[in-house]
Short mmCIF file of C-alpha atoms and ligand atoms in Angstrom, two decimals:
data_model
loop_
_atom_site.label_atom_id
_atom_site.label_comp_id
_atom_site.label_asym_id
_atom_site.label_seq_id
_atom_site.Cartn_x
_atom_site.Cartn_y
_atom_site.Cartn_z
CA MET A 8 45.03 45.63 11.77
CA THR A 9 44.81 41.85 12.01
CA GLN A 10 43.41 39.59 9.09
CA ALA A 11 39.57 39.84 9.01
CA ALA A 12 37.69 36.75 9.99
CA ILE A 13 35.24 37.23 7.19
CA GLU A 14 35.53 39.56 4.27
CA LEU A 15 32.74 40.12 1.70
CA HIS A 16 33.65 42.35 -1.13
CA ASN A 17 31.24 43.59 -3.67
CA VAL A 18 29.17 40.35 -3.34
CA ASN A 19 26.61 39.99 -5.77
CA LYS A 20 24.14 37.01 -6.16
CA TRP A 21 20.85 36.17 -8.46
CA PHE A 22 18.42 33.70 -8.25
CA ASP A 23 17.75 33.15 -11.79
CA THR A 24 17.19 36.57 -12.94
CA PHE A 25 16.03 37.92 -9.47
CA HIS A 26 19.07 40.08 -8.00
CA VAL A 27 18.80 38.97 -4.47
CA LEU A 28 22.45 40.76 -3.05
CA LYS A 29 23.82 43.81 -4.37
CA ASP A 30 27.24 44.67 -3.90
CA ILE A 31 27.47 43.58 -0.33
CA ASN A 32 30.74 44.79 1.47
CA LEU A 33 31.26 43.64 5.27
CA SER A 34 34.46 43.22 7.35
CA ILE A 35 34.27 41.24 10.48
CA GLN A 36 37.08 41.06 12.66
CA PRO A 37 38.30 37.94 14.89
CA GLY A 38 35.89 38.00 18.00
CA GLU A 39 33.63 40.63 16.59
CA LYS A 40 29.70 40.28 16.97
CA VAL A 41 27.71 41.39 14.03
CA VAL A 42 23.89 41.34 14.12
CA ILE A 43 22.15 41.47 10.74
CA CYS A 44 18.30 42.75 10.84
CA GLY A 45 15.95 44.03 7.94
CA PRO A 46 12.49 43.38 6.73
CA SER A 47 11.50 39.74 5.30
CA GLY A 48 12.69 38.85 1.99
CA SER A 49 15.77 41.40 2.25
CA GLY A 50 18.43 38.93 1.71
CA LYS A 51 19.65 38.51 5.29
CA SER A 52 19.48 34.61 5.36
CA THR A 53 21.09 34.63 1.72
CA VAL A 54 24.21 36.49 3.06
CA VAL A 55 24.78 34.10 5.67
CA ARG A 56 24.46 31.23 3.60
CA CYS A 57 26.77 32.58 1.30
CA ILE A 58 29.64 32.71 3.73
CA ASN A 59 29.50 28.94 4.15
CA ARG A 60 28.53 28.09 0.81
CA LEU A 61 25.02 26.76 1.36
CA GLU A 62 24.49 29.21 -1.56
CA GLU A 63 26.85 30.23 -4.32
CA HIS A 64 27.50 33.85 -4.96
CA GLN A 65 28.04 35.01 -8.55
CA LYS A 66 30.25 38.03 -8.53
CA GLY A 67 32.50 39.68 -6.04
CA THR A 68 34.90 37.70 -3.40
CA ILE A 69 34.46 36.24 0.00
CA ARG A 70 37.03 35.29 2.26
CA VAL A 71 37.10 33.42 5.41
CA ASP A 72 40.08 33.69 7.47
CA GLY A 73 42.05 34.52 4.26
CA VAL A 74 40.77 31.86 2.26
CA GLU A 75 38.93 32.68 -0.71
CA LEU A 76 35.41 30.90 -1.69
CA ASN A 77 35.43 29.52 -4.81
CA ASP A 78 34.38 26.56 -6.74
CA ASP A 79 37.16 24.37 -5.44
CA PRO A 80 35.78 22.01 -3.26
CA GLN A 81 39.10 22.17 -1.10
CA SER A 82 38.57 25.86 -0.35
CA VAL A 83 34.65 25.02 0.42
CA ALA A 84 35.79 22.11 2.79
CA ALA A 85 38.39 24.25 4.37
CA ILE A 86 35.93 27.27 5.04
CA ARG A 87 33.19 24.87 6.37
CA SER A 88 35.62 23.33 8.70
CA GLU A 89 36.11 26.79 10.38
CA VAL A 90 32.58 28.13 10.21
CA GLY A 91 29.72 26.66 12.05
CA MET A 92 26.00 27.55 11.46
CA VAL A 93 22.88 27.50 13.77
CA PHE A 94 19.54 27.06 11.80
CA GLN A 95 16.09 28.58 12.46
CA GLN A 96 14.59 25.11 12.43
CA PHE A 97 17.34 23.37 14.49
CA ASN A 98 17.90 20.86 11.63
CA LEU A 99 19.01 18.33 14.27
CA PHE A 100 19.13 14.63 12.95
CA PRO A 101 15.94 13.17 14.53
CA HIS A 102 17.13 9.50 14.11
CA LEU A 103 20.14 10.10 16.46
CA THR A 104 20.30 10.63 20.08
CA VAL A 105 21.67 13.93 21.17
CA LEU A 106 24.96 12.63 22.00
CA GLU A 107 25.09 11.08 18.46
CA ASN A 108 23.92 14.30 16.88
CA LEU A 109 27.13 16.19 18.47
CA THR A 110 29.83 13.40 18.00
CA LEU A 111 28.81 12.67 14.22
CA GLY A 112 30.89 15.57 12.59
CA PRO A 113 34.02 14.98 15.02
CA ILE A 114 34.08 11.26 14.48
CA LYS A 115 33.51 11.11 10.69
CA ALA A 116 34.98 14.53 9.66
CA ARG A 117 37.59 14.96 12.17
CA GLY A 118 38.56 11.49 12.71
CA LEU A 119 38.43 11.64 16.72
CA SER A 120 38.00 8.69 18.32
CA LYS A 121 34.73 7.60 20.09
CA ASP A 122 35.63 8.60 23.48
CA GLU A 123 37.40 11.79 22.47
CA ALA A 124 34.16 13.02 20.58
CA ARG A 125 32.15 11.95 23.82
CA ALA A 126 34.17 13.79 26.09
CA LYS A 127 34.13 16.65 23.91
CA ALA A 128 30.26 16.40 23.32
CA MET A 129 29.79 16.42 27.08
CA HIS A 130 31.76 19.13 27.61
CA TYR A 131 29.77 21.53 24.98
CA LEU A 132 26.25 19.81 26.37
CA GLU A 133 27.42 21.10 29.63
CA ARG A 134 28.28 24.63 28.34
CA VAL A 135 24.73 24.87 26.89
CA HIS A 136 23.26 23.66 30.25
CA ILE A 137 21.73 20.09 29.05
CA PRO A 138 24.12 17.58 29.85
CA GLU A 139 21.38 15.38 31.27
CA GLN A 140 19.57 15.09 27.85
CA ALA A 141 22.52 13.50 26.17
CA ASP A 142 20.78 10.22 25.49
CA LYS A 143 17.31 11.53 24.20
CA ARG A 144 16.08 12.10 20.82
CA PRO A 145 15.49 15.51 19.56
CA ALA A 146 12.00 15.07 19.29
CA GLN A 147 11.87 14.51 23.09
CA LEU A 148 13.32 17.72 23.89
CA SER A 149 11.50 21.34 24.05
CA GLY A 150 12.37 23.64 21.33
CA GLY A 151 14.47 25.77 23.24
CA GLN A 152 16.55 22.56 24.49
CA GLN A 153 16.74 21.44 20.88
CA GLN A 154 18.18 24.68 19.62
CA ARG A 155 21.05 24.43 22.45
CA VAL A 156 21.88 21.07 21.14
CA ALA A 157 22.12 22.57 17.54
CA ILE A 158 24.59 25.12 19.13
CA ALA A 159 26.46 22.69 20.96
CA ARG A 160 26.58 20.63 17.74
CA SER A 161 28.43 23.37 15.98
CA LEU A 162 30.71 24.09 18.77
CA CYS A 163 31.95 20.36 18.89
CA MET A 164 33.47 21.15 15.61
CA GLU A 165 35.53 23.98 17.21
CA PRO A 166 34.82 26.90 14.68
CA LYS A 167 36.28 29.97 14.29
CA VAL A 168 33.26 31.64 13.25
CA LEU A 169 29.37 30.84 14.20
CA LEU A 170 26.60 31.85 11.83
CA PHE A 171 23.33 32.12 13.45
CA ASP A 172 20.01 32.57 11.12
CA GLU A 173 17.24 33.63 13.24
CA PRO A 174 18.02 31.02 15.87
CA THR A 175 15.01 31.98 17.98
CA SER A 176 12.37 32.72 15.63
CA ALA A 177 10.94 29.22 15.76
CA LEU A 178 10.74 29.29 19.58
CA ASP A 179 7.87 29.77 21.81
CA PRO A 180 8.55 33.09 23.70
CA GLU A 181 9.26 31.64 27.14
CA MET A 182 12.03 29.67 25.45
CA ILE A 183 13.85 32.68 23.70
CA SER A 184 15.78 33.71 26.60
CA GLU A 185 17.45 30.45 27.42
CA VAL A 186 18.97 30.30 23.91
CA LEU A 187 19.81 34.12 23.98
CA ASP A 188 21.47 33.42 27.22
CA VAL A 189 23.77 30.83 25.79
CA MET A 190 24.49 33.08 22.99
CA VAL A 191 25.39 35.77 25.33
CA GLU A 192 27.77 33.57 27.12
CA LEU A 193 29.48 32.52 23.96
CA ALA A 194 30.02 36.04 22.85
CA GLN A 195 31.53 37.03 26.03
CA GLU A 196 34.15 34.02 25.57
CA GLY A 197 35.28 35.81 22.55
CA MET A 198 33.57 33.82 19.65
CA THR A 199 33.28 35.47 16.35
CA MET A 200 29.37 35.44 15.57
CA VAL A 201 27.24 36.49 12.71
CA VAL A 202 23.74 36.72 13.80
CA VAL A 203 20.63 37.42 11.96
CA THR A 204 17.78 38.37 14.48
CA HIS A 205 15.06 40.71 15.64
CA GLU A 206 16.14 40.48 19.13
CA MET A 207 17.01 43.88 19.58
CA GLY A 208 17.80 43.56 23.05
CA PHE A 209 20.27 40.78 22.30
CA ALA A 210 21.81 43.05 19.67
CA ARG A 211 22.42 46.11 21.98
CA LYS A 212 23.95 43.71 24.56
CA VAL A 213 26.57 42.21 22.44
CA ALA A 214 26.82 43.66 19.03
CA ASP A 215 30.02 45.29 17.95
CA GLN A 216 28.41 46.28 14.40
CA MET A 217 24.64 46.49 13.14
CA VAL A 218 24.01 45.85 9.64
CA PHE A 219 20.63 46.81 8.29
CA MET A 220 19.56 45.24 4.98
CA ASP A 221 16.73 46.08 2.41
CA ALA A 222 15.91 44.64 -0.64
CA GLY A 223 19.47 43.05 -1.19
CA GLU A 224 21.49 46.00 -0.14
CA ILE A 225 23.12 46.81 3.02
CA VAL A 226 21.38 50.06 3.59
CA GLU A 227 22.91 51.13 7.27
CA GLN A 228 25.83 49.85 9.08
CA GLY A 229 27.74 50.96 12.07
CA SER A 230 28.12 50.80 15.96
CA PRO A 231 24.72 49.84 17.92
CA GLU A 232 25.08 53.15 19.68
CA ALA A 233 24.96 55.13 16.27
CA PHE A 234 22.53 52.51 14.93
CA PHE A 235 19.95 52.69 17.52
CA GLY A 236 20.58 56.11 18.59
CA ALA A 237 20.38 57.91 15.37
CA PRO A 238 19.70 55.96 12.31
CA ARG A 239 19.97 57.83 9.02
CA SER A 240 18.02 56.33 6.43
CA PRO A 241 14.26 56.44 6.61
CA ARG A 242 13.78 52.90 5.71
CA CYS A 243 15.90 51.81 8.81
CA GLN A 244 14.13 54.13 11.12
CA LYS A 245 10.85 52.78 10.16
CA PHE A 246 12.06 49.23 10.36
CA LEU A 247 13.39 49.94 14.00
CA SER A 248 10.13 51.97 14.98
CA GLN A 249 8.05 49.08 13.93
CA ILE A 250 9.95 46.30 15.62
CA LEU A 251 10.68 48.05 18.84
CA GLN A 252 6.96 48.60 19.29
CA HIS A 253 6.54 45.06 20.12
CA MET B 10 -7.62 -15.61 7.12
CA LYS B 11 -11.08 -15.25 5.49
CA LYS B 12 -9.39 -13.37 2.60
CA TYR B 13 -7.22 -16.39 1.76
CA LEU B 14 -10.13 -18.67 1.64
CA ILE B 15 -11.63 -16.77 -0.75
CA ILE B 16 -8.51 -16.66 -3.19
CA PHE B 17 -8.47 -20.42 -2.83
CA ALA B 18 -12.05 -21.00 -3.20
CA PRO B 19 -11.98 -21.10 -7.22
CA LEU B 20 -9.09 -23.71 -7.05
CA VAL B 21 -11.17 -25.91 -4.85
CA LEU B 22 -14.16 -25.68 -7.09
CA LEU B 23 -11.79 -26.48 -10.10
CA ALA B 24 -10.55 -29.48 -8.18
CA GLY B 25 -14.17 -30.52 -7.36
CA CYS B 26 -14.45 -31.18 -11.23
CA SER B 27 -12.16 -34.08 -10.92
CA SER B 28 -14.95 -36.37 -11.30
CA SER B 29 -15.81 -35.41 -14.76
CA SER B 30 -14.21 -37.28 -17.56
CA THR B 31 -12.97 -34.24 -19.16
CA TRP B 32 -10.63 -33.42 -16.27
CA GLY B 33 -7.51 -35.08 -15.38
CA TRP B 34 -6.32 -34.26 -11.95
CA TYR B 35 -4.67 -37.42 -11.87
CA VAL B 36 -1.51 -35.80 -13.60
CA ILE B 37 -0.70 -33.92 -10.22
CA ASN B 38 -2.43 -35.98 -7.61
CA PRO B 39 0.29 -36.50 -5.29
CA MET B 40 -1.61 -39.68 -3.85
CA THR B 41 -0.69 -41.71 -7.06
CA PRO B 42 2.97 -42.57 -7.77
CA SER B 43 2.98 -40.82 -11.09
CA GLY B 44 1.06 -37.79 -10.00
CA TRP B 45 3.51 -37.37 -7.01
CA ILE B 46 6.45 -37.53 -9.49
CA ASN B 47 4.86 -34.75 -11.46
CA VAL B 48 4.29 -32.70 -8.61
CA LYS B 49 7.68 -32.81 -7.29
CA PHE B 50 9.01 -32.11 -10.74
CA LEU B 51 6.93 -28.73 -10.72
CA ILE B 52 7.69 -27.62 -7.40
CA SER B 53 11.35 -28.32 -7.73
CA GLY B 54 11.49 -25.15 -10.23
CA MET B 55 10.76 -23.28 -7.07
CA TRP B 56 14.28 -22.52 -6.33
CA ALA B 57 15.25 -21.57 -9.34
CA THR B 58 12.39 -18.89 -9.34
CA ILE B 59 13.45 -18.01 -5.92
CA LEU B 60 17.19 -17.73 -6.33
CA ILE B 61 16.75 -15.70 -9.66
CA SER B 62 14.30 -13.31 -7.94
CA VAL B 63 16.38 -12.83 -4.92
CA ILE B 64 19.78 -12.31 -6.84
CA ALA B 65 18.13 -9.79 -9.23
CA ALA B 66 16.52 -7.92 -6.40
CA VAL B 67 19.71 -7.71 -4.65
CA ILE B 68 21.49 -6.24 -7.84
CA SER B 69 18.38 -3.91 -8.48
CA ILE B 70 18.41 -2.46 -4.85
CA GLY B 71 22.23 -1.63 -5.31
CA LEU B 72 21.93 -0.46 -8.85
CA GLY B 73 18.67 1.48 -8.36
CA LEU B 74 20.69 3.58 -5.54
CA ILE B 75 23.72 4.34 -8.05
CA VAL B 76 21.06 5.52 -10.65
CA ALA B 77 18.88 7.62 -8.09
CA LEU B 78 21.61 9.66 -6.61
CA PRO B 79 22.49 11.64 -10.17
CA GLY B 80 18.79 12.20 -10.22
CA LEU B 81 19.47 14.23 -6.94
CA ALA B 82 22.32 16.14 -8.07
CA ALA B 83 22.35 19.98 -8.35
CA SER B 84 23.88 19.85 -11.63
CA ARG B 85 21.57 19.40 -14.84
CA GLY B 86 23.89 17.10 -16.62
CA TRP B 87 23.56 14.33 -13.84
CA ARG B 88 19.84 14.78 -13.59
CA VAL B 89 19.48 14.32 -17.54
CA LEU B 90 21.62 11.21 -17.25
CA ASN B 91 19.35 9.86 -14.44
CA ARG B 92 16.22 10.86 -16.65
CA VAL B 93 17.62 8.97 -19.68
CA TYR B 94 18.38 5.77 -18.02
CA VAL B 95 15.04 5.54 -15.86
CA GLU B 96 12.99 6.66 -19.10
CA LEU B 97 14.53 4.32 -21.40
CA ILE B 98 14.71 1.39 -19.18
CA ARG B 99 11.06 1.78 -18.09
CA SER B 100 9.98 1.75 -21.57
CA ILE B 101 11.68 -1.50 -22.65
CA PRO B 102 9.15 -4.39 -22.34
CA LEU B 103 10.96 -7.38 -20.49
CA LEU B 104 10.84 -10.12 -23.15
CA PRO B 105 12.73 -8.10 -25.89
CA MET B 106 14.88 -6.93 -23.21
CA LEU B 107 15.57 -10.71 -22.27
CA PHE B 108 16.19 -11.63 -25.86
CA TRP B 109 18.79 -8.85 -26.33
CA VAL B 110 20.54 -9.85 -23.36
CA PHE B 111 20.57 -13.55 -23.89
CA TYR B 112 21.01 -13.60 -27.71
CA GLY B 113 22.67 -10.15 -28.22
CA LEU B 114 24.97 -9.19 -25.37
CA PRO B 115 27.41 -12.38 -26.10
CA ILE B 116 27.85 -10.87 -29.62
CA ILE B 117 28.91 -7.54 -28.13
CA PHE B 118 31.26 -9.31 -25.72
CA ARG B 119 32.61 -11.35 -28.53
CA GLU B 120 33.26 -8.47 -30.79
CA MET B 121 35.02 -6.80 -27.63
CA GLY B 122 37.26 -9.72 -27.44
CA VAL B 123 36.08 -10.88 -24.04
CA ASN B 124 34.71 -14.29 -23.49
CA ILE B 125 31.81 -13.95 -21.17
CA PRO B 126 29.22 -16.53 -21.89
CA ILE B 127 25.51 -15.77 -20.80
CA ASP B 128 23.63 -18.56 -19.80
CA PRO B 129 19.79 -18.60 -19.02
CA PHE B 130 20.63 -18.18 -15.22
CA TRP B 131 22.47 -15.06 -15.61
CA GLY B 132 20.54 -13.60 -18.57
CA ALA B 133 17.49 -13.66 -16.58
CA ILE B 134 19.10 -12.17 -13.70
CA ILE B 135 20.74 -9.39 -15.46
CA THR B 136 17.57 -8.76 -17.48
CA LEU B 137 15.19 -8.50 -14.25
CA ALA B 138 17.63 -6.51 -12.32
CA ILE B 139 18.31 -3.80 -14.98
CA SER B 140 14.59 -3.55 -15.82
CA ASP B 141 13.59 -3.45 -12.01
CA SER B 142 16.47 -0.78 -11.36
CA ALA B 143 14.50 1.85 -13.22
CA PHE B 144 11.72 1.39 -10.60
CA THR B 145 14.05 1.18 -7.51
CA ALA B 146 15.89 4.19 -8.59
CA GLU B 147 12.48 6.07 -8.66
CA ILE B 148 11.72 4.67 -5.18
CA TYR B 149 15.07 5.98 -3.57
CA ARG B 150 14.71 9.42 -5.37
CA ALA B 151 11.49 9.78 -3.75
CA GLY B 152 12.52 8.78 -0.45
CA ILE B 153 15.50 10.63 -0.24
CA GLN B 154 13.64 13.77 -1.77
CA SER B 155 10.99 13.53 1.21
CA ILE B 156 13.99 14.13 3.78
CA ALA B 157 13.92 18.12 4.28
CA LYS B 158 17.02 19.85 2.76
CA GLY B 159 17.74 21.24 5.98
CA GLN B 160 19.08 17.87 7.02
CA THR B 161 21.81 18.03 4.04
CA GLU B 162 22.69 21.49 5.01
CA ALA B 163 23.32 20.66 8.68
CA ALA B 164 25.36 17.64 7.71
CA GLN B 165 27.48 19.80 5.29
CA THR B 166 27.97 22.35 7.94
CA ILE B 167 29.37 19.96 10.38
CA GLY B 168 32.01 18.88 7.78
CA LEU B 169 30.56 15.61 6.49
CA ASN B 170 30.98 15.13 2.73
CA TYR B 171 28.41 13.72 0.21
CA ILE B 172 28.77 10.00 0.69
CA GLN B 173 28.90 10.45 4.66
CA THR B 174 25.85 12.68 4.42
CA MET B 175 24.10 10.09 2.65
CA ARG B 176 25.32 7.23 4.72
CA TYR B 177 24.75 8.61 8.14
CA VAL B 178 22.02 11.30 7.85
CA ILE B 179 19.79 10.84 4.81
CA LEU B 180 19.64 7.49 4.18
CA PRO B 181 18.77 6.13 7.80
CA GLN B 182 15.96 8.51 7.74
CA ALA B 183 14.80 7.73 4.22
CA ILE B 184 14.88 4.11 4.63
CA ARG B 185 11.41 3.73 6.19
CA ARG B 186 9.86 5.31 3.19
CA ILE B 187 11.91 3.20 0.90
CA LEU B 188 11.72 -0.28 2.34
CA PRO B 189 8.17 -1.14 2.06
CA PRO B 190 8.09 -0.16 -1.80
CA LEU B 191 11.26 -1.74 -2.55
CA ALA B 192 9.75 -4.87 -0.94
CA ASN B 193 6.58 -4.79 -3.10
CA GLN B 194 9.07 -4.38 -5.86
CA PHE B 195 10.31 -7.88 -5.22
CA ILE B 196 6.66 -9.01 -5.92
CA TYR B 197 7.11 -7.58 -9.49
CA ILE B 198 10.23 -9.54 -9.90
CA VAL B 199 9.18 -12.65 -8.88
CA LYS B 200 6.05 -12.52 -11.14
CA MET B 201 8.35 -11.38 -14.25
CA SER B 202 10.79 -14.22 -13.63
CA ALA B 203 8.45 -16.34 -15.45
CA PHE B 204 9.76 -14.95 -18.67
CA ALA B 205 13.12 -16.64 -17.87
CA SER B 206 11.46 -19.82 -19.03
CA VAL B 207 11.59 -18.66 -22.75
CA ILE B 208 15.51 -18.73 -22.73
CA GLY B 209 15.47 -22.13 -21.31
CA MET B 210 15.91 -21.38 -17.33
CA GLN B 211 14.36 -24.46 -15.26
CA GLU B 212 12.27 -22.41 -13.26
CA LEU B 213 8.60 -22.83 -12.25
CA THR B 214 6.90 -21.72 -15.63
CA ARG B 215 9.52 -23.62 -17.69
CA ARG B 216 8.58 -27.09 -15.57
CA ALA B 217 5.11 -26.60 -16.17
CA ASN B 218 5.61 -26.04 -19.96
CA GLU B 219 7.58 -29.08 -20.05
CA LEU B 220 5.19 -31.38 -18.35
CA VAL B 221 2.20 -30.02 -20.30
CA VAL B 222 4.18 -31.18 -23.47
CA THR B 223 4.37 -34.81 -22.15
CA GLU B 224 1.20 -35.13 -20.31
CA TYR B 225 -0.97 -32.62 -22.47
CA ARG B 226 -2.99 -31.41 -19.37
CA PRO B 227 -2.64 -27.64 -19.56
CA LEU B 228 -5.77 -26.64 -17.48
CA GLU B 229 -4.62 -28.71 -14.47
CA ILE B 230 -0.82 -28.18 -14.75
CA TYR B 231 -1.25 -24.40 -15.13
CA SER B 232 -3.67 -24.38 -12.47
CA LEU B 233 -1.23 -25.47 -10.21
CA LEU B 234 1.54 -23.38 -11.64
CA ILE B 235 -0.73 -20.24 -10.69
CA LEU B 236 -1.19 -21.82 -7.30
CA GLU B 237 2.59 -22.10 -6.65
CA TYR B 238 3.01 -18.26 -7.57
CA LEU B 239 -0.03 -17.42 -5.50
CA VAL B 240 1.81 -18.89 -2.40
CA LEU B 241 4.90 -17.11 -3.34
CA VAL B 242 3.42 -13.66 -3.55
CA LEU B 243 1.05 -14.10 -0.58
CA ILE B 244 3.93 -15.06 1.68
CA ILE B 245 6.29 -12.12 0.18
CA SER B 246 2.98 -9.71 0.95
CA ALA B 247 2.84 -10.89 4.27
CA GLY B 248 6.47 -9.97 4.94
CA VAL B 249 5.67 -6.48 3.21
CA ARG B 250 2.86 -5.59 5.31
CA TRP B 251 5.02 -6.83 8.65
CA LEU B 252 7.74 -4.56 7.29
CA GLU B 253 5.16 -1.53 6.85
CA ARG B 254 3.84 -2.14 10.44
CA ARG B 255 7.44 -1.85 11.99
CA MET B 256 8.41 1.08 9.79
CA GLY B 257 5.22 2.82 10.91
CA SER B 258 5.58 2.02 14.59
CA ASP B 259 9.14 3.40 14.44
CA GLU B 260 7.83 6.74 13.04
CA ARG B 261 5.58 7.11 16.08
CA SER B 262 8.39 6.75 18.51
N1 LIG C 16 16.26 29.15 -3.40
C1 LIG C 16 15.80 30.25 -3.89
N2 LIG C 16 15.41 30.62 -5.02
C2 LIG C 16 14.71 31.66 -5.52
N3 LIG C 16 14.47 32.77 -4.75
C3 LIG C 16 14.95 32.65 -3.55
C4 LIG C 16 15.48 31.37 -2.99
N4 LIG C 16 15.79 31.66 -1.79
C5 LIG C 16 15.47 32.82 -1.30
N5 LIG C 16 14.83 33.40 -2.45
C6 LIG C 16 14.44 34.82 -2.38
O1 LIG C 16 15.53 35.61 -2.20
C7 LIG C 16 14.85 36.81 -1.30
C8 LIG C 16 15.80 36.70 0.02
O2 LIG C 16 15.62 35.79 0.76
P1 LIG C 16 16.29 35.64 2.15
O3 LIG C 16 15.72 34.30 2.75
O4 LIG C 16 17.74 35.83 2.21
O5 LIG C 16 15.52 36.69 2.98
P2 LIG C 16 15.56 36.85 4.32
O6 LIG C 16 16.02 38.33 4.80
O7 LIG C 16 16.38 35.93 5.07
O8 LIG C 16 14.10 36.97 4.93
P3 LIG C 16 13.18 36.24 6.05
O9 LIG C 16 13.62 37.27 7.13
O10 LIG C 16 11.96 36.00 5.74
O11 LIG C 16 14.30 35.21 6.38
C9 LIG C 16 13.57 36.39 -1.14
O12 LIG C 16 12.73 37.37 -1.92
C10 LIG C 16 13.20 35.07 -1.35
O13 LIG C 16 12.09 34.82 -1.85
MG1 LIG C 17 15.93 34.27 6.34
#
């Protein structure tokens, strides 16, 4: 077996006294796509945010590409350089153009020249199908376009892993598919992905591993066939029946 | 324009009293040779007032940012440091602080074996800058806090470090919330710079005081002094309003 891309071992986290993550164990192989779902407040975002240290875990270990995440700023920097993240609210930089949004990281954090960064940015804008928007401000784009820019911005850092926290939840229904299409393409190209989403069609199509969380615990975990075909826990059954009704 | 007329009306009225024998506007009447010398003497303090205020403001703008950043840190220790500085500096009246810097600080320097003389010019600037920095620090803090947390997180996930995040992502967005109140704060510095007169700085107020001693015409001379500050502050206010309009129109684009 090759080295896992991401390895969570007995991860626990508290917000003050609130035990938000309880003994989370998760192993993700390179190229694998993991979809995390579960009711609101179950800790999905927190798991994903712990992987790139936007939140700190208090117990257990998290390894990304073999590097353990701890208080050492170098380990945090090393892991962040391998892990990209796409947020529910896009979090594009509103004062910069689309192109500047994409080149900022490569120029400042990676030390690329302006021309190299520009070429890279245009390459990834083409991959998300909006090269013609390069000189606009984020506010001039539709939600779906903004999220695709955010995906391109992450790709410009050439991460080994991409984290998505409900990337389509803030979008109008007619724009969801343009973002999901890009994500499916990425998945087919072999990107390692951890996706928090309730888009079960997407999950069926790309997931190698399904994770269901409730109240800070992983309640059910397995292949999509087993997960959708015969969920074992009642909580997961109830969740799936609710979500698949829509 | 009407507003300005209303402001200046009382002064015009005062000048109208010049016919009465108890008034002595002649001391600052620029039409007479001696009056013109006095007026020139008073107005020549303007440069010192402006210079002190501008240098103090520049220092305060830098110092305020340095003070504000620990106030935004995640760790409690840094935040306490920020609070102690801001609360302490905010509660010291300007005049005692000026005396402490001008008369006290040189003694500390001497004890430390360094010879840094503090003249009225730098004594006034240091005091004004430190006193003002508590306020500019709070302006920065509020401005930076108004930028959503998601911006910092996005910057972190594309590998920017703390300074790069501030420099390229947070401050350029916060600046439109920060600049107008900072410019307003400059008015405070200009007004407070009058205190520099008590340590012998030859600025507007000091000049007026000295002329009052020789001419003994306090009402007329101090009226002109107030007019001088009024003109200065009105010019700065106009600048602030221009800045606010510009920043506001940026936001809409
Ligand atoms: N910074 C914080 N401080 C305190 N509690 C928090 C914080 N962030 C999240 N929580 C709490 O932790 C729990 C898990 O939050 P999390 O955002 O991980 O849930 P989620 O599964 O992503 O939910 P949603 O579907 O609503 O996004 C929630 O009860 C939330 O209120
Ligand atoms: Mg969430």
